[in-house]
CSV table of C-alpha atoms and ligand atoms in Angstrom, one decimal:
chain,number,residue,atom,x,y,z
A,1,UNK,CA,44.9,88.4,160.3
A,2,UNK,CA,43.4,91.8,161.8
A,3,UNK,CA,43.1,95.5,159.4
A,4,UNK,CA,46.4,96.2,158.4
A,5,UNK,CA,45.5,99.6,158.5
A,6,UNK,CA,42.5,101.2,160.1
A,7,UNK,CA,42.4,105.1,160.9
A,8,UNK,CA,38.9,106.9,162.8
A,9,UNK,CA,38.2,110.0,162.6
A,10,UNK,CA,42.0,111.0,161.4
A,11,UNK,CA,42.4,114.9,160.9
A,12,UNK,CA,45.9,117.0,160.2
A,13,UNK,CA,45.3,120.9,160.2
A,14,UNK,CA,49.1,122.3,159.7
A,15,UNK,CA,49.1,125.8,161.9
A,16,UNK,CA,52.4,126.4,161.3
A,17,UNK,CA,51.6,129.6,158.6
A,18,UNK,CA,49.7,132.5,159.6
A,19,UNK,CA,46.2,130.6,159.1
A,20,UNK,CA,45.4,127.0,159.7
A,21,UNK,CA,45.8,125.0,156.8
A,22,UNK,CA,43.1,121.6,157.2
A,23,UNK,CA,44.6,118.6,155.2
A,24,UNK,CA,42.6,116.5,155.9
A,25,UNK,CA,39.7,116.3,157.7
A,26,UNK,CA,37.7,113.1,159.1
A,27,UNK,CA,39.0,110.3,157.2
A,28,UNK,CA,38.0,106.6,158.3
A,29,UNK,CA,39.9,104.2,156.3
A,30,UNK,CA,40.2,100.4,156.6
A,31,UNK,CA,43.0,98.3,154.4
A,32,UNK,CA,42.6,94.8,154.3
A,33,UNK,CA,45.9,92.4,154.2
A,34,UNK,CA,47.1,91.8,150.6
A,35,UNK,CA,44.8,94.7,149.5
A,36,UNK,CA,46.3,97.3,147.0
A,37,UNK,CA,44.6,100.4,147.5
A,38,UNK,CA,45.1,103.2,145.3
A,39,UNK,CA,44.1,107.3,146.6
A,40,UNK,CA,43.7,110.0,144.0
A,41,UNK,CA,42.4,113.5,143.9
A,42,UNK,CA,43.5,116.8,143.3
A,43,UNK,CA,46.6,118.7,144.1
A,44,UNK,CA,46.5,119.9,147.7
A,45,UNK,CA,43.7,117.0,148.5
A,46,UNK,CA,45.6,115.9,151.4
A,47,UNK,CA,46.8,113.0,149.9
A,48,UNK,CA,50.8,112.6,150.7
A,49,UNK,CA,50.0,114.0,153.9
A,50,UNK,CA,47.4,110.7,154.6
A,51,UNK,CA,49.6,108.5,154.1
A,52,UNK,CA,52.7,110.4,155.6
A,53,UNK,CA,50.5,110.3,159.1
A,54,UNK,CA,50.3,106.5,158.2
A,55,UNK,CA,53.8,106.2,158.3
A,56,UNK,CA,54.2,108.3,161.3
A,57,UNK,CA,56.4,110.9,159.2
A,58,UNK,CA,53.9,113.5,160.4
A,59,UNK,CA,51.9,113.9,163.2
A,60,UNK,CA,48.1,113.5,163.4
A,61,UNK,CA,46.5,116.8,164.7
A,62,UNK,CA,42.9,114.8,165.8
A,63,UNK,CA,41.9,110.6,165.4
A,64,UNK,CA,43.3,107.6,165.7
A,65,UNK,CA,46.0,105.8,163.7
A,66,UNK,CA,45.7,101.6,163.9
A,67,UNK,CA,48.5,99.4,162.2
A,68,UNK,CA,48.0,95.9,162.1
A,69,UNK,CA,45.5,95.6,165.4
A,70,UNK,CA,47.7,98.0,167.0
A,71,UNK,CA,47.1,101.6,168.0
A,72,UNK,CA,50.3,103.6,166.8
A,73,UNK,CA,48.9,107.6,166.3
A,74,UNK,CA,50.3,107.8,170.1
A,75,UNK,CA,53.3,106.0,169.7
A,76,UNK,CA,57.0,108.1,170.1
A,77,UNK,CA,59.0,108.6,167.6
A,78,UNK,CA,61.4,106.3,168.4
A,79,UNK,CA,58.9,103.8,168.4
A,80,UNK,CA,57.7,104.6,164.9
A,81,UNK,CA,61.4,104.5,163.4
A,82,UNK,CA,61.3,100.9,165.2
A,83,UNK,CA,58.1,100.3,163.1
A,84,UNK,CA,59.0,101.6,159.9
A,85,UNK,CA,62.1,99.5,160.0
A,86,UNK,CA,60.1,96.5,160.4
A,87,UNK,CA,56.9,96.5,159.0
A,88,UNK,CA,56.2,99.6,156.8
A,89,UNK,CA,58.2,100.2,153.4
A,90,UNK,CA,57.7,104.0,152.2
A,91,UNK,CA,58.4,105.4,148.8
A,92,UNK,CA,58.4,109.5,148.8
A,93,UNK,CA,57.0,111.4,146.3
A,94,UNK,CA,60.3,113.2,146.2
A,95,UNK,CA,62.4,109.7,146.9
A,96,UNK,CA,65.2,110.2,149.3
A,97,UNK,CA,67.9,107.8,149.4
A,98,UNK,CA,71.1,107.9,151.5
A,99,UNK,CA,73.6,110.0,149.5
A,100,UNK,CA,76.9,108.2,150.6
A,101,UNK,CA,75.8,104.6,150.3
A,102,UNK,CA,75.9,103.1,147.0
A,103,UNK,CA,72.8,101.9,145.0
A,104,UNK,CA,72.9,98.7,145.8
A,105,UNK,CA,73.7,99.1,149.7
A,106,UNK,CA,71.0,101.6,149.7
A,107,UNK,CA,68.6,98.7,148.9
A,108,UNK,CA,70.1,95.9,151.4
A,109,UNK,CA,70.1,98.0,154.5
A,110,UNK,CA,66.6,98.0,155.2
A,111,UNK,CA,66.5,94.2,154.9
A,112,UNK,CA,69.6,94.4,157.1
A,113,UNK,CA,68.1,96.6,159.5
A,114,UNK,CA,64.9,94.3,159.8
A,115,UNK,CA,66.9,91.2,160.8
A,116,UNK,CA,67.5,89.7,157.9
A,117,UNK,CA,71.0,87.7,157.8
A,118,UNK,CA,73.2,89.1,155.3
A,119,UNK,CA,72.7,85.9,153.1
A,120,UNK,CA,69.1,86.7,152.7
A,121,UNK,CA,69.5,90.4,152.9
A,122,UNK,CA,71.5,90.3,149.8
A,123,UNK,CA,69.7,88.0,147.5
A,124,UNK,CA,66.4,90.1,148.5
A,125,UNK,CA,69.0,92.9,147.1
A,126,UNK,CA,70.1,91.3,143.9
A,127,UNK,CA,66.6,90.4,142.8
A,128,UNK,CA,65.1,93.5,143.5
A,129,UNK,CA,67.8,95.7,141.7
A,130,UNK,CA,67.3,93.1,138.7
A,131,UNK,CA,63.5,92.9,138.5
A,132,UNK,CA,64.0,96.9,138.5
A,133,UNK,CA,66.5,96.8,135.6
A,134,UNK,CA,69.1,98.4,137.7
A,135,UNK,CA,71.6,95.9,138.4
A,136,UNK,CA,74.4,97.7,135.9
A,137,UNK,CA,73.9,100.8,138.3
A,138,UNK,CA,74.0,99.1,142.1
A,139,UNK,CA,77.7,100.0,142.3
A,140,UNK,CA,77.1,103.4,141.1
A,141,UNK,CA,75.9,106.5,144.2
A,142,UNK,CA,72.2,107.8,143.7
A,143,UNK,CA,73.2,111.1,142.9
A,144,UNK,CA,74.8,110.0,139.5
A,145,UNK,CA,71.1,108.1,138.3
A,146,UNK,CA,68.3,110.1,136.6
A,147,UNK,CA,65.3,110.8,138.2
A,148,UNK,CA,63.8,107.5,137.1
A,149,UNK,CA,66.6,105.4,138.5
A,150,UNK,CA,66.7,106.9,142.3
A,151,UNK,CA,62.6,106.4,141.8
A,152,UNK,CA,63.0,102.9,141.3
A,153,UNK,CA,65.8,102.4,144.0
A,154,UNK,CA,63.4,104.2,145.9
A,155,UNK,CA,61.1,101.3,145.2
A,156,UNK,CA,63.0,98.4,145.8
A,157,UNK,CA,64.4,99.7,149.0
A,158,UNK,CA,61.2,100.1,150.4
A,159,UNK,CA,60.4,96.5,149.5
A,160,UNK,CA,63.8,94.9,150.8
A,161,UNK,CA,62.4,94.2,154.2
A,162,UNK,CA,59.3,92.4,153.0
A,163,UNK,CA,57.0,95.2,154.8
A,164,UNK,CA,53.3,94.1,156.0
A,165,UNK,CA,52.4,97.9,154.5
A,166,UNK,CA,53.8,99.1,151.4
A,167,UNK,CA,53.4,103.4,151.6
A,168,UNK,CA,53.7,105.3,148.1
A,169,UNK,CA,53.4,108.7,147.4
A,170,UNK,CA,53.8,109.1,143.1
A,171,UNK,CA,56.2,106.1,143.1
A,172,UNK,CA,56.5,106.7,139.3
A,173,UNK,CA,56.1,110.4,138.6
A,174,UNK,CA,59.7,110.3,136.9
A,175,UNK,CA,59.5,107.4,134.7
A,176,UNK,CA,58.9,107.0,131.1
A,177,UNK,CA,56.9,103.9,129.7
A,178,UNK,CA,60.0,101.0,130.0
A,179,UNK,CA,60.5,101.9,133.0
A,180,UNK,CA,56.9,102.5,134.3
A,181,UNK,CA,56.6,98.8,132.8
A,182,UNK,CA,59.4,97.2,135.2
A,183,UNK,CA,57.5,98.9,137.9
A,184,UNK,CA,54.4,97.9,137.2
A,185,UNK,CA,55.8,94.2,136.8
A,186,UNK,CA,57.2,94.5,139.9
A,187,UNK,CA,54.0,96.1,141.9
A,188,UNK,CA,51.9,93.1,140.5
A,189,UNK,CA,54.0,90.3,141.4
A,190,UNK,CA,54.5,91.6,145.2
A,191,UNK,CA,50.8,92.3,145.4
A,192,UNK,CA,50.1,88.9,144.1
A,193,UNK,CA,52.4,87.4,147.1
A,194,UNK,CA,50.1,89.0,149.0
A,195,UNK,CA,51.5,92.6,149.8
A,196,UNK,CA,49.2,94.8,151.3
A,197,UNK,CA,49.8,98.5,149.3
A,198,UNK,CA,48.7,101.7,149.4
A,199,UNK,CA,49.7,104.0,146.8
A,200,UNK,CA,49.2,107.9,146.2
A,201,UNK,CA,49.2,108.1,141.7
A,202,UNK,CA,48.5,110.1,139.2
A,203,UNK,CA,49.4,107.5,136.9
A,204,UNK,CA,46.2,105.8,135.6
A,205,UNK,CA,48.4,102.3,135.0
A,206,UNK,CA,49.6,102.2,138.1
A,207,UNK,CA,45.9,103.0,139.9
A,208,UNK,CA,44.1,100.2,137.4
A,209,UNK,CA,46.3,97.8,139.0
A,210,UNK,CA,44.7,97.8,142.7
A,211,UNK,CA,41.6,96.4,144.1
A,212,UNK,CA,40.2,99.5,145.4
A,213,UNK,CA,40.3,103.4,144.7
A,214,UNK,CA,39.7,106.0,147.2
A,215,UNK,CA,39.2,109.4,146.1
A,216,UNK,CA,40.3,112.7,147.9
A,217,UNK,CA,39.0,116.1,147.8
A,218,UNK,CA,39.6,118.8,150.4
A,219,UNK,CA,40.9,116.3,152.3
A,220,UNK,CA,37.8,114.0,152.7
A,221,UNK,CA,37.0,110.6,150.8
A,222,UNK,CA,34.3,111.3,147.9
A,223,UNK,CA,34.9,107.8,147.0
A,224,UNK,CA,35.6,104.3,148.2
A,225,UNK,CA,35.1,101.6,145.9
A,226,UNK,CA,36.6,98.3,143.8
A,227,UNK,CA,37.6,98.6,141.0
A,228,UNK,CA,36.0,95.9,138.2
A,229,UNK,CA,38.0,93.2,137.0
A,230,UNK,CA,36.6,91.4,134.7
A,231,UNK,CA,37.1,88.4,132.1
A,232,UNK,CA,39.9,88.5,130.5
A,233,UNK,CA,39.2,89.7,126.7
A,234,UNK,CA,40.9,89.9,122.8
A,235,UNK,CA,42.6,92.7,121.7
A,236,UNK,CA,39.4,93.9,119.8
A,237,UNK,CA,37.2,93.7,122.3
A,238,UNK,CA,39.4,95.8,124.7
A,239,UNK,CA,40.1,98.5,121.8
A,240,UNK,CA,36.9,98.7,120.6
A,241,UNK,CA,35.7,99.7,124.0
A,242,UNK,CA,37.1,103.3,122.8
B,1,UNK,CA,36.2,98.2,106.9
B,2,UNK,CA,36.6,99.7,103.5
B,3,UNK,CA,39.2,101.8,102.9
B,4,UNK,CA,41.4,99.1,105.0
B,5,UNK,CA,39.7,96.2,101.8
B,6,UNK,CA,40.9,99.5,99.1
B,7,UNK,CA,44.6,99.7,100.6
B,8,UNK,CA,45.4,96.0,101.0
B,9,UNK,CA,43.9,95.7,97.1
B,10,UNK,CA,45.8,98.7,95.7
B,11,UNK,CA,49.0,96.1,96.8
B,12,UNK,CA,47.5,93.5,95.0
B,13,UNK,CA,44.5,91.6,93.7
B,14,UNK,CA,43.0,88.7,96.2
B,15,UNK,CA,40.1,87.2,97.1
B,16,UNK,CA,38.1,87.1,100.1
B,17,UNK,CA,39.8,85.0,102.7
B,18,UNK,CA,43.5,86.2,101.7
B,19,UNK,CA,41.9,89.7,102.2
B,20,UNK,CA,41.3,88.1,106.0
B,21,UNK,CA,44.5,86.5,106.6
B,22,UNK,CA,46.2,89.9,105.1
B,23,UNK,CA,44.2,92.1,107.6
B,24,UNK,CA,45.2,89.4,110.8
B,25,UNK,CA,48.9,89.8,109.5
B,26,UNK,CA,49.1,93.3,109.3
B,27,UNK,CA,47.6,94.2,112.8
B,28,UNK,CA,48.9,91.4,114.5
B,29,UNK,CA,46.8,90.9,117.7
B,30,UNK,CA,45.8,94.1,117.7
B,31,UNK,CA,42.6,94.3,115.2
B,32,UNK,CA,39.6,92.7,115.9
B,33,UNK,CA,39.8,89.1,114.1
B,34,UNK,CA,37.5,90.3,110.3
B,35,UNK,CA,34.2,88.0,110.0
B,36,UNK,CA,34.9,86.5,106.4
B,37,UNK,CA,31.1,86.8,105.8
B,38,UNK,CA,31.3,91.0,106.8
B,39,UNK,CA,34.6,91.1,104.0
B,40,UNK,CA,32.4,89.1,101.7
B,41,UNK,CA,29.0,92.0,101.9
B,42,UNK,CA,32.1,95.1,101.8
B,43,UNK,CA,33.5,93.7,98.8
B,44,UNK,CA,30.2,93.6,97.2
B,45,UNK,CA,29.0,97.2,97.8
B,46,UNK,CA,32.9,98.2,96.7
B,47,UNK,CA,31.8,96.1,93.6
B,48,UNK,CA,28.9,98.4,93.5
B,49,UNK,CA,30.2,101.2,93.8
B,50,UNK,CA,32.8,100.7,91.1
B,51,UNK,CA,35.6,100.5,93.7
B,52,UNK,CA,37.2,97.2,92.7
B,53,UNK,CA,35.6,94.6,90.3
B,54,UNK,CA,36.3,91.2,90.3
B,55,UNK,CA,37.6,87.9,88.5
B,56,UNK,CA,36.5,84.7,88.1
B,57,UNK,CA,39.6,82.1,88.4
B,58,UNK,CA,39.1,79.3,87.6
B,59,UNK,CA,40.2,76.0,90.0
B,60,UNK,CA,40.3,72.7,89.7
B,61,UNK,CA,37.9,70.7,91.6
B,62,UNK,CA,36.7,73.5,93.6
B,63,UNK,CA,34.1,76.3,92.2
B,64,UNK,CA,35.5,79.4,90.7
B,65,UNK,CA,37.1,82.0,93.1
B,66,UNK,CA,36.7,85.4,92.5
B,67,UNK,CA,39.6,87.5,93.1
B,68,UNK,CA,39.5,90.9,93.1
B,69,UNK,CA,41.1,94.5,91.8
B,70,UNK,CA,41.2,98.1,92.4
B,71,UNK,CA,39.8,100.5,89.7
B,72,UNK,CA,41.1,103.8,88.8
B,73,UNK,CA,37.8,105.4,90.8
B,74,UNK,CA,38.8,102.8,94.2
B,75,UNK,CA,42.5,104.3,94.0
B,76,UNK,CA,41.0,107.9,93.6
B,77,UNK,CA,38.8,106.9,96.7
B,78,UNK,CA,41.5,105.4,98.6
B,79,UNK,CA,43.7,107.9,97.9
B,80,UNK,CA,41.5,110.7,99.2
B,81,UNK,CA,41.0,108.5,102.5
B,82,UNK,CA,44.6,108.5,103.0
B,83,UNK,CA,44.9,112.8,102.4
B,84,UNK,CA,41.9,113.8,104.1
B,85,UNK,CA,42.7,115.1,107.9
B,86,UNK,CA,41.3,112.4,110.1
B,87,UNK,CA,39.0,113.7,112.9
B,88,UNK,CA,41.0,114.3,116.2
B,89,UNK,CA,39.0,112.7,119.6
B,90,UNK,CA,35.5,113.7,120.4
B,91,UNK,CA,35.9,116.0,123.6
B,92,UNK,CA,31.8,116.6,124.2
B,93,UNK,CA,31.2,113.1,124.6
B,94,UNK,CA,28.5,111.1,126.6
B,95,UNK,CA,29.5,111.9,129.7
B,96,UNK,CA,30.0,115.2,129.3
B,97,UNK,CA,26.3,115.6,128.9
B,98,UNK,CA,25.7,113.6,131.8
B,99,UNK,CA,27.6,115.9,133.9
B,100,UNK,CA,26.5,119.0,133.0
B,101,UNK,CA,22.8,118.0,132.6
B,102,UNK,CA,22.5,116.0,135.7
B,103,UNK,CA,22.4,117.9,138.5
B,104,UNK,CA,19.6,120.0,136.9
B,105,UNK,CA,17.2,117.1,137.0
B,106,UNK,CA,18.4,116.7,140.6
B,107,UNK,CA,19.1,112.7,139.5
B,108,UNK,CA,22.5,112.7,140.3
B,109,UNK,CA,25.6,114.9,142.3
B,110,UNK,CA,28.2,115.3,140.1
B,111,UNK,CA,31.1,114.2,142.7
B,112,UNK,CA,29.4,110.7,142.2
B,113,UNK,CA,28.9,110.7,138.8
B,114,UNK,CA,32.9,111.8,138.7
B,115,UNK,CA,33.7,108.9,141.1
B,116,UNK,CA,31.8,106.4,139.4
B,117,UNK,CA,33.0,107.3,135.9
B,118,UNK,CA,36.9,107.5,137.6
B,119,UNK,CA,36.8,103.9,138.2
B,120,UNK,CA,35.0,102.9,135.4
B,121,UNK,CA,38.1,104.6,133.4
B,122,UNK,CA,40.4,102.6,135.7
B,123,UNK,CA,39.0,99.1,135.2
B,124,UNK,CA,39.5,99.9,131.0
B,125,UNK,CA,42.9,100.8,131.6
B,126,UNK,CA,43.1,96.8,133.9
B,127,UNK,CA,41.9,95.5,130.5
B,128,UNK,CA,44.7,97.1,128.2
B,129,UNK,CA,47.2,96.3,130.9
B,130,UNK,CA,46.4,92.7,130.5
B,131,UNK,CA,46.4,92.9,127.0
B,132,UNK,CA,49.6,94.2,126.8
B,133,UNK,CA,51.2,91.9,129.2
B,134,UNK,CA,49.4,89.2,126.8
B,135,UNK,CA,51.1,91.3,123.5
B,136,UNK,CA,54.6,90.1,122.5
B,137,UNK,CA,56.6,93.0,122.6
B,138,UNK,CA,57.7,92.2,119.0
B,139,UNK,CA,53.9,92.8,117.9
B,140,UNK,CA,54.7,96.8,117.5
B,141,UNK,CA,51.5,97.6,115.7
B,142,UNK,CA,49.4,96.2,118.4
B,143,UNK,CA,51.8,97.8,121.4
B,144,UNK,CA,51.2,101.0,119.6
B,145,UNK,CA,47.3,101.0,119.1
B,146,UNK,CA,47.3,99.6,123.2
B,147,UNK,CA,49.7,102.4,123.8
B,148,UNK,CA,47.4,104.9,122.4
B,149,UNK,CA,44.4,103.7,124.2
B,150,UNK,CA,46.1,104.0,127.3
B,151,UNK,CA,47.4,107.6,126.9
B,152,UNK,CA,44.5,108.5,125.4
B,153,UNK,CA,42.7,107.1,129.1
B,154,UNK,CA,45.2,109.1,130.9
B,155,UNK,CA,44.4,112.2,129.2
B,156,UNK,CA,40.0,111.4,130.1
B,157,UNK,CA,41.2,110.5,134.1
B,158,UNK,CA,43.4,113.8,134.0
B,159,UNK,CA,40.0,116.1,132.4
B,160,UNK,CA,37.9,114.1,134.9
B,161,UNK,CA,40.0,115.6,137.3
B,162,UNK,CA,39.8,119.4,135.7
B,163,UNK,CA,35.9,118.8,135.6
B,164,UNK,CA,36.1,117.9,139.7
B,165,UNK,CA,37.8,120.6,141.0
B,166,UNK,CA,35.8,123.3,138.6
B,167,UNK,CA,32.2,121.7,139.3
B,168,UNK,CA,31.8,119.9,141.8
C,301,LIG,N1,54.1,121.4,155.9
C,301,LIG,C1,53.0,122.0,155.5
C,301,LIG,N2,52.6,123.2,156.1
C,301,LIG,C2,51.5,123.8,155.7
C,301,LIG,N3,50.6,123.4,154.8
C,301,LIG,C3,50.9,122.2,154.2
C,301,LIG,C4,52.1,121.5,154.5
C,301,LIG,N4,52.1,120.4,153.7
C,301,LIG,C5,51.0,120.4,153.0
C,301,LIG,N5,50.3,121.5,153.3
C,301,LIG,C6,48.9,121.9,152.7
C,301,LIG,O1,48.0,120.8,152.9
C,301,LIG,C7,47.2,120.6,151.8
C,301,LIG,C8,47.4,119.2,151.4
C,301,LIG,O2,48.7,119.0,150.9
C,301,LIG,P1,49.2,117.6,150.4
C,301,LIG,O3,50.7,117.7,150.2
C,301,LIG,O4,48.8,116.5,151.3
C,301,LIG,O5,48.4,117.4,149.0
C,301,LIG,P2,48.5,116.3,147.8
C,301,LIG,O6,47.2,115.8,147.6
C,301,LIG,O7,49.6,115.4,148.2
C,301,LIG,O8,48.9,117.2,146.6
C,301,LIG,P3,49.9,116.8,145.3
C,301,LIG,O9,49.1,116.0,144.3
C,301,LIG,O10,50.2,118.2,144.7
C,301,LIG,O11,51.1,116.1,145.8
C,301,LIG,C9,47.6,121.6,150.8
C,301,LIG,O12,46.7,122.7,150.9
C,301,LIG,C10,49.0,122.0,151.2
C,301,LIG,O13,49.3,123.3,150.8
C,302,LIG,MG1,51.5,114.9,147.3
């Protein structure tokens, strides 16, 4: 299996104000398949915009974009849409689901869309929505769920069509600790079936669960490294560490 | 270890090894398993101290146990343990040093320092989420002292972040 993501040289400068606004500038970034790489840094390091250019929800201003061996920063948009449905899952910092659909048919349509039959389309649904806690709600529209409810939606629709690249962007920057732990549960299971994630967090948790951190700032990497994993220890050893 | 020996005394008189089992029960999974032989050397200096004295109780065909009890001066003690404001976090701590001091010995660039300590912070937090996917939910006292740890991880990653974007 080839990179699932590679970028060279990728910049974004936004010129749409009155001065030009660099986002980031050189990044080279290699994901290997079933990695889970998590980015942090500072507000305004460039990070959503990274990985919105990885998606192709935003245009690359210099560099080159690669997707699973294939070059896609030149690709139309059309052509991205077409890739997104099948192979990229994307969960926005400020999630966007489709307002008329209900919860749980905002979570089967991507799998749907992908060329799932409905069979499969709908049991990928129904466990999703329960692994999420939010079966009681998949009849109910996202408008009428909290914060933390359209966020995990948000989730498992982006995982309905079993994408070779997960995208996050703060995937739990509404939740409280029950439900940060369904996520959680749910990340580390997919990750362990081998999907490949990258995942924008403030959320130390959520970052301690990848292989790999990648630190932003003024939209270059400082820092690209694994993250230890070591033996598993007793609850004294682990609290004692602070 | 002693004012935790004072408090499980002040509910009642036992000797050593209840004084184990009592502490394992009480924190679940969350304390570090007590070394009877470190409860056997507190209980002595308590003893010295005037803390708690002890019993000998008498069994049959086994040597004499000795069980012990709090004195009025242990319960003073223990009380003012319990009263006394306990010391909030330490804020200056290793690292802090490290990062200010350095630079100035031209030994180190703080970004790297900052990204090395970053992950280091990331790969404790790995450890407490095992732990508390290994932690029955039921086991409150431990989810709470995991709990703690972790927020109290958040809150060093978040500073981390403060001392990047102010010195580096
Ligand atoms: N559409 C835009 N037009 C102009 N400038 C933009 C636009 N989007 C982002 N920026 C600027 O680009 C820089 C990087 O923004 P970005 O949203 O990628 O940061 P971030 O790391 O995701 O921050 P946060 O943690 O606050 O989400 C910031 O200076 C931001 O103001
Ligand atoms: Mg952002």
């Amino acid at each position: 299996m080839s990179t699932v993501v590679k970028t060279v040289n990728l910049v974004k400068i936004y010129q749409d104000g009155a001065v030009p606004v660099p986002a980031v500038r050189g990044v080279d970034l290699h994901v290997e398949p079933g990695e889970f790489v998590a980015i942090m840094g500072p507000s305004g390091s460039g990070k959503s915009t990274l990985v919105h250019m990885l998606g192709g929800l935003d245009t690359r201003t210099s560099g080159e974009i690669w997707l699973d061996g294939k070059r896609v920063d030149t690709l139309s948009e059309s052509a991205w849409a077409l890739l997104r449905r099948n192979r990229i899952g994307f969960v926005f910092q400020f999630f966007n689901l489709v307002a008329n659909m209900t919860v749980g048919d905002n979570v089967e349509l991507p799998a749907l869309l992908a060329g799932a039959s409905p069979k499969v389309a709908r049991e990928r649904r129904e466990s999703l929505l329960a692994a999420l806690n939010l079966t009681d709600r998949a009849g109910a529209a996202p408008a009428q769920l909290s914060g933390g409810e359209q966020q995990r939606v948000a989730l498992a629709r982006a995982l309905a069509n079993e994408p070779s690249l997960l995208l996050a962007d703060e995937p739990t920057g509404n939740l409280d600790s029950r439900n940060t732990r369904d996520v959680l549960r749910l990340l580390s299971e997919v990750h362990k079936e081998g999907q490949t994630i990258v995942m924008v967090t403030h959320d130390a948790r959520v970052a301690s669960l990848a292989d790999r951190l990648v630190s932003l700032f003024d939209g270059e990497i400082v820092d690209d490294g694994r993250i230890a994993r070591r033996r598993t220890r007793t609850a004294g050893e682990v609290i004692d560490l602070r | 270890m002693r004012p935790h020996l004072l408090a499980l005394l002040a509910k009642e008189p036992a000797h050593g090894y209840e004084l184990k089992q009592a502490l394992e029960q009480t924190f679940g999974s969350a304390y570090p398993s007590p070394n009877i032989g470190q409860i056997y050397v507190t209980l002595g200096r308590l003893e010295k101290d005037g803390l708690i004295r002890a019993v000998d109780v008498e069994q049959s065909n086994r040597p004499n146990k000795k069980v012990y009890y709090l004195t009025a001066k242990g319960r003073d003690v223990l009380e003012a343990w319990v009263d006394e404001p306990t010391e909030g976090p330490r804020v200056r701590d290793e690292f802090f040093m490290k990062l200010v001091l350095a630079p100035l010995t031209g030994i180190a660039d703080r970004m790297a320092l900052i990204s090395r300590q970053r992950r280091h912070y990331l790969s404790l937090m790995g450890d407490l989420n095992d732990l508390m996917s290994r932690t029955a939910p039921t086991d409150r006292v431990a989810m709470l002292l995991i709990e703690g740890a972790m927020l109290h991880l958040q809150a060093d990653l978040d500073w981390l972040e403060r001392c990047q974007e102010d010195l580096a």
